[in-house]
Short mmCIF file of C-alpha atoms and ligand atoms in Angstrom, two decimals:
data_model
loop_
_atom_site.label_atom_id
_atom_site.label_comp_id
_atom_site.label_asym_id
_atom_site.label_seq_id
_atom_site.Cartn_x
_atom_site.Cartn_y
_atom_site.Cartn_z
CA MET A 30 145.24 11.45 -89.63
CA LYS A 31 144.58 8.19 -88.09
CA VAL A 32 141.28 6.06 -87.37
CA LEU A 33 140.49 2.84 -86.24
CA PHE A 34 137.14 1.17 -86.73
CA VAL A 35 135.95 -1.13 -84.34
CA ALA A 36 132.82 -2.91 -86.05
CA PRO A 37 131.13 -6.45 -85.05
CA GLU A 38 130.58 -6.90 -89.01
CA LEU A 39 133.33 -7.45 -92.00
CA PRO A 40 132.20 -9.09 -95.16
CA PRO A 41 133.26 -11.46 -96.49
CA TYR A 42 134.70 -12.48 -93.01
CA ALA A 43 131.53 -11.40 -91.05
CA LYS A 44 128.26 -10.75 -92.05
CA VAL A 45 124.79 -9.67 -91.61
CA GLY A 46 123.39 -6.49 -92.67
CA GLY A 47 124.44 -3.24 -94.00
CA LEU A 48 126.63 -2.57 -91.11
CA GLY A 49 129.42 -4.50 -92.52
CA ASP A 50 129.02 -2.90 -96.07
CA VAL A 51 129.44 0.10 -94.47
CA VAL A 52 132.68 -0.48 -92.43
CA CYS A 53 133.59 -2.20 -95.40
CA ALA A 54 133.59 0.38 -97.54
CA LEU A 55 133.84 3.54 -96.39
CA SER A 56 136.82 2.59 -94.58
CA LYS A 57 138.29 1.75 -98.18
CA ALA A 58 136.63 5.37 -99.42
CA LEU A 59 138.88 6.64 -96.31
CA ARG A 60 142.14 5.17 -97.23
CA ASN A 61 141.64 6.60 -100.50
CA LEU A 62 140.98 10.25 -99.10
CA GLY A 63 144.69 9.76 -97.63
CA ILE A 64 143.02 8.61 -94.09
CA ASP A 65 145.16 5.93 -92.64
CA ALA A 66 141.66 3.87 -91.85
CA ARG A 67 142.20 0.36 -90.54
CA VAL A 68 139.54 -1.81 -88.97
CA PHE A 69 139.46 -3.74 -85.51
CA CYS A 70 137.14 -7.40 -85.46
CA PRO A 71 135.95 -10.18 -83.75
CA LEU A 72 138.26 -13.22 -85.50
CA TYR A 73 134.69 -15.27 -84.92
CA GLY A 74 134.68 -19.43 -85.42
CA GLY A 75 134.18 -19.59 -89.73
CA ILE A 76 136.90 -17.27 -90.28
CA PHE A 77 140.28 -18.94 -90.72
CA PRO A 78 143.28 -16.91 -90.97
CA SER A 79 145.49 -17.95 -94.08
CA GLU A 80 148.88 -18.14 -95.05
CA ASP A 81 149.63 -14.44 -95.82
CA TRP A 82 148.20 -13.17 -92.09
CA GLN A 83 150.37 -12.41 -89.66
CA PRO A 84 149.68 -13.51 -85.91
CA HIS A 85 151.10 -10.85 -83.50
CA PRO A 86 154.47 -11.75 -82.08
CA SER A 87 153.41 -11.09 -79.02
CA PRO A 88 149.81 -12.22 -76.59
CA LEU A 89 147.56 -9.16 -76.18
CA HIS A 90 146.53 -8.13 -72.25
CA ILE A 91 143.31 -7.48 -72.22
CA CYS A 92 141.97 -5.78 -68.42
CA LEU A 93 138.62 -5.47 -67.89
CA GLY A 94 137.22 -4.80 -64.32
CA THR A 95 139.44 -6.76 -61.57
CA THR A 96 139.86 -9.98 -64.56
CA SER A 97 143.02 -10.05 -67.38
CA SER A 98 143.14 -12.13 -70.04
CA TYR A 99 145.12 -13.13 -73.45
CA GLY A 100 144.05 -12.72 -76.57
CA ARG A 101 145.62 -13.53 -80.23
CA LEU A 102 145.57 -11.11 -82.66
CA TRP A 103 145.95 -11.75 -86.44
CA GLU A 104 146.33 -8.70 -88.69
CA THR A 105 146.33 -9.00 -92.61
CA ASN A 106 145.16 -6.65 -95.32
CA HIS A 107 141.01 -6.83 -96.30
CA ILE A 108 140.77 -9.98 -98.90
CA GLU A 109 138.85 -7.21 -101.28
CA THR A 110 139.59 -3.66 -100.54
CA GLY A 111 143.22 -3.88 -98.89
CA VAL A 112 142.60 -1.94 -95.45
CA PRO A 113 144.73 -3.44 -92.26
CA VAL A 114 142.69 -5.19 -90.28
CA ALA A 115 143.57 -7.18 -87.27
CA PHE A 116 141.18 -9.74 -85.78
CA LEU A 117 141.00 -10.31 -82.06
CA GLU A 118 140.61 -14.24 -81.48
CA TYR A 119 139.63 -15.12 -78.00
CA ASN A 120 137.94 -18.51 -78.76
CA GLN A 121 135.79 -18.37 -75.22
CA TYR A 122 134.15 -15.38 -76.78
CA PHE A 123 134.32 -15.66 -80.64
CA GLU A 124 134.98 -18.98 -81.51
CA ARG A 125 131.44 -20.40 -81.96
CA ASP A 126 129.43 -19.81 -85.08
CA GLY A 127 126.84 -16.30 -85.18
CA ILE A 128 127.40 -13.14 -84.55
CA TYR A 129 124.99 -11.93 -82.27
CA GLY A 130 123.20 -15.28 -81.51
CA PRO A 131 123.05 -18.78 -83.57
CA PRO A 132 122.81 -18.83 -87.27
CA ASP A 133 119.14 -19.93 -87.38
CA GLY A 134 118.62 -16.50 -86.02
CA GLY A 135 116.01 -17.43 -82.87
CA HIS A 136 117.46 -15.93 -80.30
CA SER A 137 121.16 -13.61 -79.05
CA PHE A 138 123.74 -15.19 -77.25
CA GLY A 139 123.22 -14.92 -73.52
CA ASP A 140 127.11 -13.73 -72.96
CA ASN A 141 126.58 -11.05 -75.82
CA GLY A 142 127.29 -8.00 -72.89
CA GLU A 143 130.39 -9.72 -71.74
CA ARG A 144 131.63 -10.59 -75.32
CA PHE A 145 131.54 -6.88 -76.41
CA THR A 146 132.45 -5.40 -73.51
CA PHE A 147 136.17 -7.44 -74.15
CA PHE A 148 135.73 -6.70 -77.66
CA SER A 149 135.63 -2.73 -77.21
CA ARG A 150 138.02 -2.86 -74.17
CA ALA A 151 140.22 -5.56 -76.39
CA SER A 152 140.52 -2.55 -79.30
CA ILE A 153 141.77 -0.34 -76.87
CA ASP A 154 144.68 -2.50 -75.58
CA TYR A 155 145.23 -3.23 -79.12
CA CYS A 156 146.19 -0.13 -80.40
CA HIS A 157 148.97 0.59 -77.20
CA HIS A 158 150.25 -3.21 -78.03
CA ILE A 159 151.41 -2.50 -81.32
CA ASN A 160 152.17 1.53 -80.31
CA TRP A 161 150.03 3.32 -83.13
CA LEU A 162 147.70 6.07 -81.31
CA PRO A 163 144.39 6.64 -83.90
CA ASN A 164 143.47 10.63 -83.06
CA VAL A 165 139.56 8.76 -83.58
CA ILE A 166 138.29 5.61 -83.11
CA HIS A 167 135.17 5.25 -84.73
CA CYS A 168 132.50 3.00 -83.05
CA HIS A 169 129.67 1.17 -84.69
CA ASP A 170 126.54 0.07 -83.25
CA TRP A 171 125.57 -0.77 -79.57
CA THR A 172 128.43 -3.49 -79.54
CA THR A 173 131.05 -0.87 -79.05
CA GLY A 174 128.77 1.69 -76.80
CA LEU A 175 131.01 1.19 -74.36
CA LEU A 176 134.08 1.87 -75.94
CA PRO A 177 133.87 5.69 -75.29
CA SER A 178 133.61 4.76 -71.42
CA LEU A 179 136.35 2.56 -71.61
CA LEU A 180 138.24 5.12 -73.51
CA ASP A 181 137.64 7.38 -70.79
CA ALA A 182 138.89 5.60 -68.20
CA ASP A 183 142.26 4.50 -70.21
CA SER A 184 143.34 7.97 -71.13
CA LEU A 185 143.44 8.86 -67.32
CA ARG A 186 145.87 6.16 -67.07
CA THR A 187 147.46 6.88 -70.67
CA GLY A 188 147.67 10.31 -71.82
CA TRP A 189 146.37 9.05 -74.71
CA ASN A 190 143.01 10.48 -75.97
CA PRO A 191 141.13 10.35 -79.10
CA ALA A 192 138.00 11.28 -80.32
CA THR A 193 134.98 9.18 -80.53
CA VAL A 194 132.65 8.65 -83.26
CA PHE A 195 129.87 6.56 -82.92
CA THR A 196 127.37 5.33 -85.77
CA LEU A 197 123.95 4.46 -85.03
CA HIS A 198 123.49 2.16 -88.02
CA ASN A 199 119.86 1.00 -85.90
CA MET A 200 118.02 2.91 -82.70
CA GLU A 201 116.11 -0.63 -82.38
CA HIS A 202 119.54 -3.01 -81.40
CA GLN A 203 120.41 -1.03 -78.11
CA GLY A 204 122.63 -4.14 -76.01
CA VAL A 205 120.26 -3.83 -72.53
CA PHE A 206 121.93 -5.74 -69.98
CA GLY A 207 122.10 -6.08 -66.20
CA VAL A 208 124.37 -4.87 -64.04
CA ASP A 209 126.78 -7.79 -63.83
CA VAL A 210 127.93 -6.35 -67.13
CA ALA A 211 129.03 -3.39 -65.55
CA GLU A 212 130.84 -4.93 -63.01
CA PHE A 213 132.30 -7.05 -65.53
CA ALA A 214 133.54 -4.02 -67.36
CA GLY A 215 134.36 -1.84 -64.49
CA ILE A 216 132.73 1.13 -65.29
CA ASN A 217 130.60 3.67 -64.10
CA PHE A 218 127.02 3.84 -65.95
CA ILE A 219 123.87 5.19 -66.43
CA ALA A 220 121.24 3.08 -64.68
CA GLN A 221 117.84 2.62 -66.46
CA GLU A 222 114.54 2.91 -64.80
CA PRO A 223 113.32 1.02 -63.54
CA ALA A 224 115.41 -1.73 -63.01
CA PRO A 225 118.75 -0.96 -62.98
CA TYR A 226 119.95 -1.94 -66.53
CA LEU A 227 122.80 -1.31 -68.53
CA ASN A 228 121.63 0.26 -71.62
CA PHE A 229 124.98 0.32 -74.13
CA LEU A 230 123.57 1.99 -77.02
CA SER A 231 123.08 4.49 -74.14
CA GLU A 232 126.07 4.61 -72.57
CA GLY A 233 127.63 5.16 -76.23
CA ILE A 234 125.48 8.24 -77.25
CA THR A 235 126.11 9.91 -73.80
CA ARG A 236 130.06 9.26 -74.30
CA ALA A 237 130.93 9.84 -77.65
CA SER A 238 132.36 12.88 -79.18
CA ALA A 239 130.19 12.61 -81.77
CA LEU A 240 127.33 10.88 -83.29
CA THR A 241 126.36 10.17 -86.86
CA THR A 242 123.88 8.37 -87.88
CA VAL A 243 123.50 6.45 -91.83
CA SER A 244 120.80 9.08 -93.48
CA PRO A 245 120.05 12.55 -92.94
CA THR A 246 116.08 11.80 -92.41
CA TYR A 247 116.94 8.87 -90.00
CA ALA A 248 118.99 11.03 -87.60
CA LYS A 249 116.06 13.60 -87.41
CA GLU A 250 113.57 10.85 -86.90
CA ILE A 251 115.40 8.93 -84.22
CA GLN A 252 114.45 12.93 -82.15
CA TYR A 253 110.97 11.58 -82.20
CA ALA A 254 109.52 8.58 -80.93
CA PRO A 255 109.11 6.09 -82.12
CA GLY A 256 111.99 6.43 -84.23
CA GLY A 257 114.61 6.89 -80.82
CA CYS A 258 113.31 4.26 -79.58
CA GLY A 259 113.69 5.24 -76.09
CA LEU A 260 115.88 7.30 -76.14
CA GLU A 261 114.62 10.52 -78.32
CA SER A 262 114.86 12.59 -75.59
CA LEU A 263 118.99 11.66 -75.25
CA LEU A 264 119.38 12.12 -78.80
CA LYS A 265 118.08 15.64 -78.65
CA SER A 266 119.62 16.77 -75.90
CA ARG A 267 122.95 15.81 -78.21
CA SER A 268 121.64 17.40 -81.12
CA LYS A 269 124.09 20.04 -81.75
CA ASP A 270 126.78 16.99 -82.31
CA LEU A 271 124.54 14.40 -84.63
CA LYS A 272 124.65 14.37 -88.17
CA GLY A 273 123.00 12.05 -90.74
CA ILE A 274 125.92 11.43 -92.95
CA LEU A 275 123.73 9.21 -96.01
CA ASN A 276 125.37 6.03 -96.73
CA GLY A 277 126.62 4.68 -99.83
CA ILE A 278 127.76 1.49 -101.64
CA ASP A 279 131.48 0.14 -103.01
CA LEU A 280 130.83 0.86 -106.51
CA GLU A 281 133.62 -1.47 -107.47
CA ALA A 282 132.53 -4.49 -105.89
CA TRP A 283 129.22 -3.83 -106.70
CA ASP A 284 128.72 -3.32 -110.35
CA PRO A 285 126.82 -5.45 -112.91
CA PHE A 286 129.46 -4.83 -115.36
CA SER A 287 131.82 -6.76 -113.44
CA ASP A 288 130.21 -8.86 -110.69
CA PRO A 289 131.29 -12.25 -110.93
CA SER A 290 128.10 -13.28 -109.25
CA LEU A 291 125.95 -12.51 -112.79
CA PRO A 292 125.61 -15.41 -115.48
CA LYS A 293 125.94 -11.82 -117.93
CA ARG A 294 127.45 -8.09 -117.37
CA PHE A 295 125.19 -5.12 -118.21
CA SER A 296 125.45 -1.50 -117.75
CA ALA A 297 122.96 1.29 -117.64
CA ASP A 298 124.10 1.31 -121.33
CA ASP A 299 124.05 -1.92 -122.14
CA GLN A 300 120.98 -3.63 -120.58
CA ALA A 301 120.79 -6.76 -122.78
CA GLY A 302 122.41 -8.66 -120.07
CA LYS A 303 120.05 -8.04 -117.91
CA THR A 304 117.35 -9.92 -119.88
CA PHE A 305 119.60 -12.95 -119.21
CA VAL A 306 120.15 -12.72 -115.58
CA LYS A 307 116.25 -12.53 -115.34
CA THR A 308 115.96 -15.93 -117.60
CA THR A 309 118.61 -17.56 -115.51
CA LEU A 310 117.08 -16.33 -111.87
CA GLN A 311 114.16 -17.43 -113.03
CA GLU A 312 114.95 -21.41 -114.04
CA GLU A 313 117.30 -21.15 -111.00
CA MET A 314 114.36 -20.48 -108.80
CA ASN A 315 111.90 -22.73 -110.78
CA LEU A 316 109.55 -20.21 -112.27
CA PRO A 317 108.74 -19.69 -115.75
CA SER A 318 110.93 -18.12 -117.68
CA GLY A 319 111.09 -15.14 -119.85
CA SER A 320 109.80 -11.39 -120.06
CA ASP A 321 106.07 -12.09 -120.15
CA PHE A 322 106.48 -12.44 -115.92
CA PRO A 323 107.55 -9.36 -114.24
CA LEU A 324 109.95 -10.03 -111.34
CA PHE A 325 110.26 -9.14 -108.27
CA GLY A 326 112.91 -9.29 -105.40
CA VAL A 327 113.84 -8.95 -101.99
CA VAL A 328 116.31 -10.13 -100.36
CA SER A 329 116.48 -8.74 -96.71
CA ARG A 330 116.51 -9.77 -93.06
CA PHE A 331 112.78 -11.29 -92.01
CA TYR A 332 112.83 -8.62 -88.97
CA SER A 333 109.70 -6.60 -87.95
CA GLN A 334 111.23 -3.44 -88.92
CA LYS A 335 111.50 -4.85 -92.60
CA GLY A 336 107.89 -5.24 -93.14
CA LEU A 337 107.88 -8.40 -95.34
CA ASP A 338 104.87 -9.33 -92.68
CA LEU A 339 102.81 -6.78 -95.53
CA LEU A 340 103.93 -8.28 -98.28
CA ALA A 341 103.04 -11.75 -96.96
CA GLU A 342 99.60 -10.41 -96.22
CA CYS A 343 98.57 -9.19 -99.36
CA LEU A 344 100.56 -11.66 -101.51
CA PRO A 345 97.84 -13.78 -102.38
CA LYS A 346 95.41 -11.30 -103.57
CA LEU A 347 98.28 -9.99 -106.08
CA LEU A 348 99.16 -13.14 -106.78
CA SER A 349 95.68 -14.42 -108.08
CA LYS A 350 94.76 -11.25 -109.25
CA ASP A 351 97.95 -11.18 -112.11
CA PRO A 352 99.45 -15.21 -112.21
CA LYS A 353 102.17 -14.17 -114.61
CA ALA A 354 103.80 -11.75 -111.31
CA GLN A 355 106.80 -13.51 -109.77
CA PHE A 356 108.60 -13.19 -106.82
CA VAL A 357 111.88 -14.17 -105.52
CA ILE A 358 112.47 -14.10 -102.00
CA LEU A 359 115.97 -14.47 -100.16
CA GLY A 360 115.59 -13.75 -96.28
CA SER A 361 116.60 -15.38 -92.94
CA GLY A 362 115.86 -14.67 -89.58
CA ASP A 363 112.41 -14.80 -87.60
CA PRO A 364 111.49 -18.92 -88.09
CA ALA A 365 107.58 -17.46 -87.73
CA GLN A 366 108.12 -15.41 -91.40
CA GLU A 367 110.22 -17.82 -92.97
CA ASP A 368 107.63 -20.76 -92.87
CA THR A 369 105.46 -17.53 -93.97
CA PHE A 370 106.61 -17.14 -96.99
CA GLN A 371 107.96 -21.15 -97.66
CA SER A 372 104.26 -22.13 -97.22
CA LEU A 373 103.29 -19.32 -100.03
CA ALA A 374 106.45 -21.18 -102.18
CA LYS A 375 103.94 -24.31 -102.12
CA VAL A 376 101.27 -22.82 -102.71
CA TYR A 377 102.27 -20.74 -105.95
CA THR A 378 104.60 -23.27 -107.14
CA SER A 379 104.85 -20.78 -110.48
CA GLN A 380 105.18 -17.74 -109.03
CA VAL A 381 106.67 -17.88 -105.87
CA ALA A 382 109.93 -19.03 -104.75
CA VAL A 383 111.95 -18.46 -101.30
CA VAL A 384 115.16 -19.40 -100.01
CA THR A 385 115.75 -18.95 -96.76
CA ARG A 386 119.59 -18.63 -96.07
CA PHE A 387 122.54 -16.27 -96.35
CA ASP A 388 123.46 -16.30 -99.68
CA GLU A 389 125.43 -13.48 -101.14
CA ARG A 390 125.92 -15.02 -104.72
CA LEU A 391 122.22 -15.40 -105.01
CA ALA A 392 121.73 -12.08 -103.59
CA ARG A 393 123.57 -10.13 -106.49
CA CYS A 394 121.96 -12.60 -109.02
CA ILE A 395 118.69 -11.22 -107.41
CA TYR A 396 119.53 -8.06 -107.26
CA GLY A 397 120.73 -8.17 -111.50
CA GLY A 398 117.54 -9.96 -112.85
CA SER A 399 114.24 -8.98 -110.83
CA ASP A 400 112.58 -6.02 -112.75
CA PHE A 401 111.83 -4.72 -109.21
CA PHE A 402 113.21 -4.38 -105.68
CA ILE A 403 110.35 -4.48 -102.64
CA MET A 404 111.41 -2.64 -98.88
CA PRO A 405 108.04 -2.56 -97.09
CA SER A 406 110.55 -1.19 -94.50
CA ARG A 407 108.56 0.10 -90.82
CA PHE A 408 111.71 2.37 -90.70
CA GLU A 409 115.32 2.25 -92.27
CA PRO A 410 118.31 3.96 -91.04
CA CYS A 411 119.71 3.93 -94.65
CA GLY A 412 119.35 0.86 -96.19
CA LEU A 413 121.57 -0.37 -98.45
CA GLY A 414 119.45 -3.03 -100.43
CA GLN A 415 117.46 -0.45 -102.66
CA LEU A 416 120.97 1.23 -103.67
CA TYR A 417 122.25 -1.91 -104.61
CA ALA A 418 118.95 -3.31 -106.46
CA MET A 419 119.07 0.15 -108.43
CA ARG A 420 122.76 0.24 -109.26
CA TYR A 421 121.77 -3.43 -110.99
CA GLY A 422 118.70 -1.70 -112.51
CA SER A 423 115.85 -3.33 -110.41
CA ILE A 424 113.44 -0.27 -109.53
CA PRO A 425 112.59 0.07 -106.01
CA ILE A 426 108.91 -0.57 -104.04
CA ALA A 427 110.09 1.23 -100.81
CA ARG A 428 107.96 2.75 -97.64
CA ARG A 429 108.63 6.46 -97.54
CA THR A 430 111.01 6.14 -94.57
CA GLY A 431 114.56 6.75 -92.93
CA GLY A 432 117.38 6.95 -96.01
CA LEU A 433 114.57 4.86 -98.78
CA VAL A 434 113.30 9.02 -98.79
CA ASP A 435 116.76 9.89 -99.51
CA THR A 436 117.51 7.56 -102.12
CA ILE A 437 114.86 6.69 -103.96
CA LYS A 438 113.33 9.82 -106.30
CA PRO A 439 109.37 9.10 -106.35
CA ILE A 440 108.59 8.70 -110.39
CA HIS A 441 106.97 11.67 -111.88
CA LYS A 442 106.05 11.11 -115.54
CA ASP A 443 109.80 9.88 -116.97
CA SER A 444 111.99 10.97 -114.04
CA GLY A 445 112.61 9.63 -110.83
CA THR A 446 114.17 5.95 -109.16
CA GLY A 447 111.25 4.51 -107.62
CA ILE A 448 108.02 3.70 -106.18
CA LEU A 449 107.45 5.04 -102.30
CA PHE A 450 104.43 4.50 -100.22
CA ASP A 451 103.35 6.28 -96.85
CA GLU A 452 101.71 4.01 -95.00
CA PRO A 453 103.00 0.94 -93.34
CA THR A 454 100.06 -1.40 -94.11
CA SER A 455 99.66 -3.90 -96.82
CA GLY A 456 96.74 -2.28 -98.60
CA ALA A 457 99.35 0.65 -99.56
CA LEU A 458 102.08 -2.08 -100.36
CA PHE A 459 99.43 -3.12 -102.93
CA ASP A 460 98.80 -0.18 -104.40
CA SER A 461 102.83 0.37 -105.05
CA LEU A 462 103.08 -3.25 -106.83
CA GLU A 463 99.93 -3.07 -108.62
CA LEU A 464 101.60 0.78 -109.77
CA ALA A 465 104.59 -1.43 -111.11
CA LEU A 466 103.26 -4.12 -112.57
CA GLY A 467 101.14 -0.90 -114.53
CA LEU A 468 104.67 0.72 -115.27
CA TYR A 469 105.95 -2.81 -116.45
CA ASN A 470 103.36 -2.92 -119.20
CA SER A 471 104.19 0.92 -120.48
CA SER A 472 107.73 -0.50 -121.48
CA ASP A 473 109.66 2.42 -122.73
CA LEU A 474 108.91 4.34 -119.73
CA PHE A 475 109.73 1.54 -117.59
CA GLN A 476 113.07 1.55 -119.53
CA SER A 477 113.42 5.17 -118.53
CA ILE A 478 113.10 4.78 -114.67
CA ARG A 479 115.26 1.87 -115.17
CA LYS A 480 117.98 3.46 -116.88
CA ASN A 481 117.24 6.43 -114.20
CA ALA A 482 117.51 4.73 -111.33
CA MET A 483 121.06 2.90 -113.05
CA SER A 484 122.58 5.86 -113.54
CA GLU A 485 122.10 7.51 -109.79
CA ASN A 486 125.57 8.03 -107.83
CA PHE A 487 125.84 6.25 -104.40
CA GLY A 488 129.62 5.94 -104.19
CA TRP A 489 130.78 7.04 -100.97
CA ASP A 490 132.96 10.07 -102.27
CA ILE A 491 131.04 12.75 -100.47
CA SER A 492 130.11 11.39 -97.95
CA ALA A 493 133.22 10.02 -97.15
CA GLY A 494 134.16 13.62 -97.56
CA GLU A 495 131.60 14.52 -94.74
CA TYR A 496 133.51 11.87 -92.69
CA ARG A 497 136.81 13.53 -92.88
CA SER A 498 136.01 16.97 -91.96
CA LEU A 499 134.50 15.47 -89.07
CA TYR A 500 137.28 13.79 -87.74
CA GLN A 501 139.63 16.91 -88.75
CA LYS A 502 136.85 18.76 -86.81
CA LEU A 503 137.04 16.84 -83.62
CA THR A 504 140.89 16.22 -83.98
CA GLU A 505 141.10 19.96 -83.64
CA ALA A 506 139.17 20.29 -80.64
CA GLN A 507 141.15 18.21 -78.95
CA PRO A 508 143.20 18.98 -75.98
P1 ADP B 17 120.42 -4.17 -92.51
O1 ADP B 17 121.31 -3.58 -92.30
O2 ADP B 17 119.68 -3.57 -91.81
O3 ADP B 17 119.86 -6.21 -92.93
P2 ADP B 17 120.68 -3.08 -95.81
O4 ADP B 17 119.81 -2.76 -96.77
O5 ADP B 17 121.29 -1.38 -95.15
O6 ADP B 17 119.55 -3.72 -94.24
O7 ADP B 17 121.41 -4.28 -95.83
C1 ADP B 17 121.34 -5.44 -96.20
C2 ADP B 17 122.21 -6.60 -96.89
O8 ADP B 17 122.53 -7.45 -96.52
C3 ADP B 17 122.36 -6.19 -98.00
O9 ADP B 17 124.39 -6.12 -98.59
C4 ADP B 17 122.10 -6.85 -98.13
O10 ADP B 17 122.20 -7.38 -100.00
C5 ADP B 17 122.34 -8.35 -97.67
N1 ADP B 17 121.35 -9.34 -96.82
C6 ADP B 17 120.17 -9.15 -95.94
N2 ADP B 17 119.75 -10.73 -95.98
C7 ADP B 17 120.62 -11.14 -96.72
C8 ADP B 17 120.95 -13.04 -97.72
N3 ADP B 17 119.83 -13.88 -96.71
N4 ADP B 17 121.82 -13.08 -98.45
C9 ADP B 17 122.67 -12.53 -98.57
N5 ADP B 17 122.96 -10.92 -98.72
C10 ADP B 17 121.62 -10.67 -97.61
C1 GLC B 18 121.85 -0.70 -90.15
C2 GLC B 18 119.71 -0.43 -91.20
C3 GLC B 18 119.81 -0.35 -92.11
C4 GLC B 18 121.51 0.22 -92.67
C5 GLC B 18 122.63 -0.57 -92.82
C6 GLC B 18 124.61 0.35 -92.69
O1 GLC B 18 121.61 -2.54 -90.06
O2 GLC B 18 119.07 -1.14 -90.16
O3 GLC B 18 118.75 0.52 -92.38
O4 GLC B 18 121.88 0.62 -93.99
O5 GLC B 18 122.45 -0.33 -90.88
O6 GLC B 18 123.78 1.65 -92.17
#
């Protein structure tokens, strides 16, 4: 079984959020199951081919509509997982900094429609070029939404007709463009009223052989408003072909017992090192250190989805009520939200520390050093932050939505792994933060819950098996 992942993110080379982590870890897990999984990704500015990368000897010819161009292919094995990866070099579209938009997070690139159409088309040309024709092409999110249509056109010409799996990581980002992009792509498309818009996500949903999303609860939510973000009826019409498969995490790459980013290692059975990680984090963030201070962590994109405005709203009240509570917040995105948190850090210097950049090492130290991890998401397709947090002994406080429901067990007596709340309001979050403070003060109970969280198994084994079964079913059904 041969499967090509076509994806806009692949850490550590290119990452904005959890999609990249899934592409990386799932491709590895599939190879462990004997599937020849490979990844196709753009060579963005800032990714520099190293000596062991192989430039493909001949240029890649990419034909789109009436245009014809040449790109360059770089082949290598993923630096951490060993999975074969091909990077597409095409400077006009990808050499700049940023994946979907400039790194300041304010807006998207104006030519994203062309960029990702080109990328999708190039992935098909790549398979022909190296004469490796996978049974399945696995597309991820809106950037690859046109791939099934482009493939249909290609199949008529070449006879190669792989199945397509389209994984919906997030319904909010759909890739909506004008008809010029459809002309550029050379496809017939389904016009979206009122204007003839081309919607990449709905194209992919309509044409892919099978649809998956990243948790069972989100699979249900997106078939209704507001979860489907306007595409609920379309999703409902494909309900039979839609499956929620819960994301996992790479247990080797995310292990507090071997993580080189942490100043000390620890595990569920030996938590002494966690105290040291917490103290080091407090010192690094210029906060008073020690176990007297309950430490809440955030690692997130700053985006309305994540509900961090609710945190900003209730923070002053909580900080005044409990002068020992501390917050370390790492995030970037919405410039207004960055300013809000930075202003709070200036007022509450001994209680709030804020870092507004993408920082993988610090993220891991926050998972490892915090006592609680906050995710007040308005919606959350799966969420990986809470999984990393639990593995690193930080108890999640999250809204009862999407994958957060499927991965966090509410605390009951000494069972459970986290605190869930219902309403997307600052009041409901405030109540949960207070509950957490109470839990922190009941030391034995707090330790039990932390141990429960750390003992959960969020590995990919079961979910990768579900993807394998899906691929098998699809290839058996192929003519
Ligand atoms: P989403 O994909 O919606 O952003 P997830 O919880 O699935 O949410 O994944 C977020 C991923 O991005 C996690 O790996 C998290 O650690 C990482 N991340 C988010 N913001 C930052 C940041 N500022 N610095 C480092 N890592 C970050
Ligand atoms: C998206 C979702 C997040 C999910 C991630 C990986 O970015 O917002 O919930 O965990 O994709 O699937």
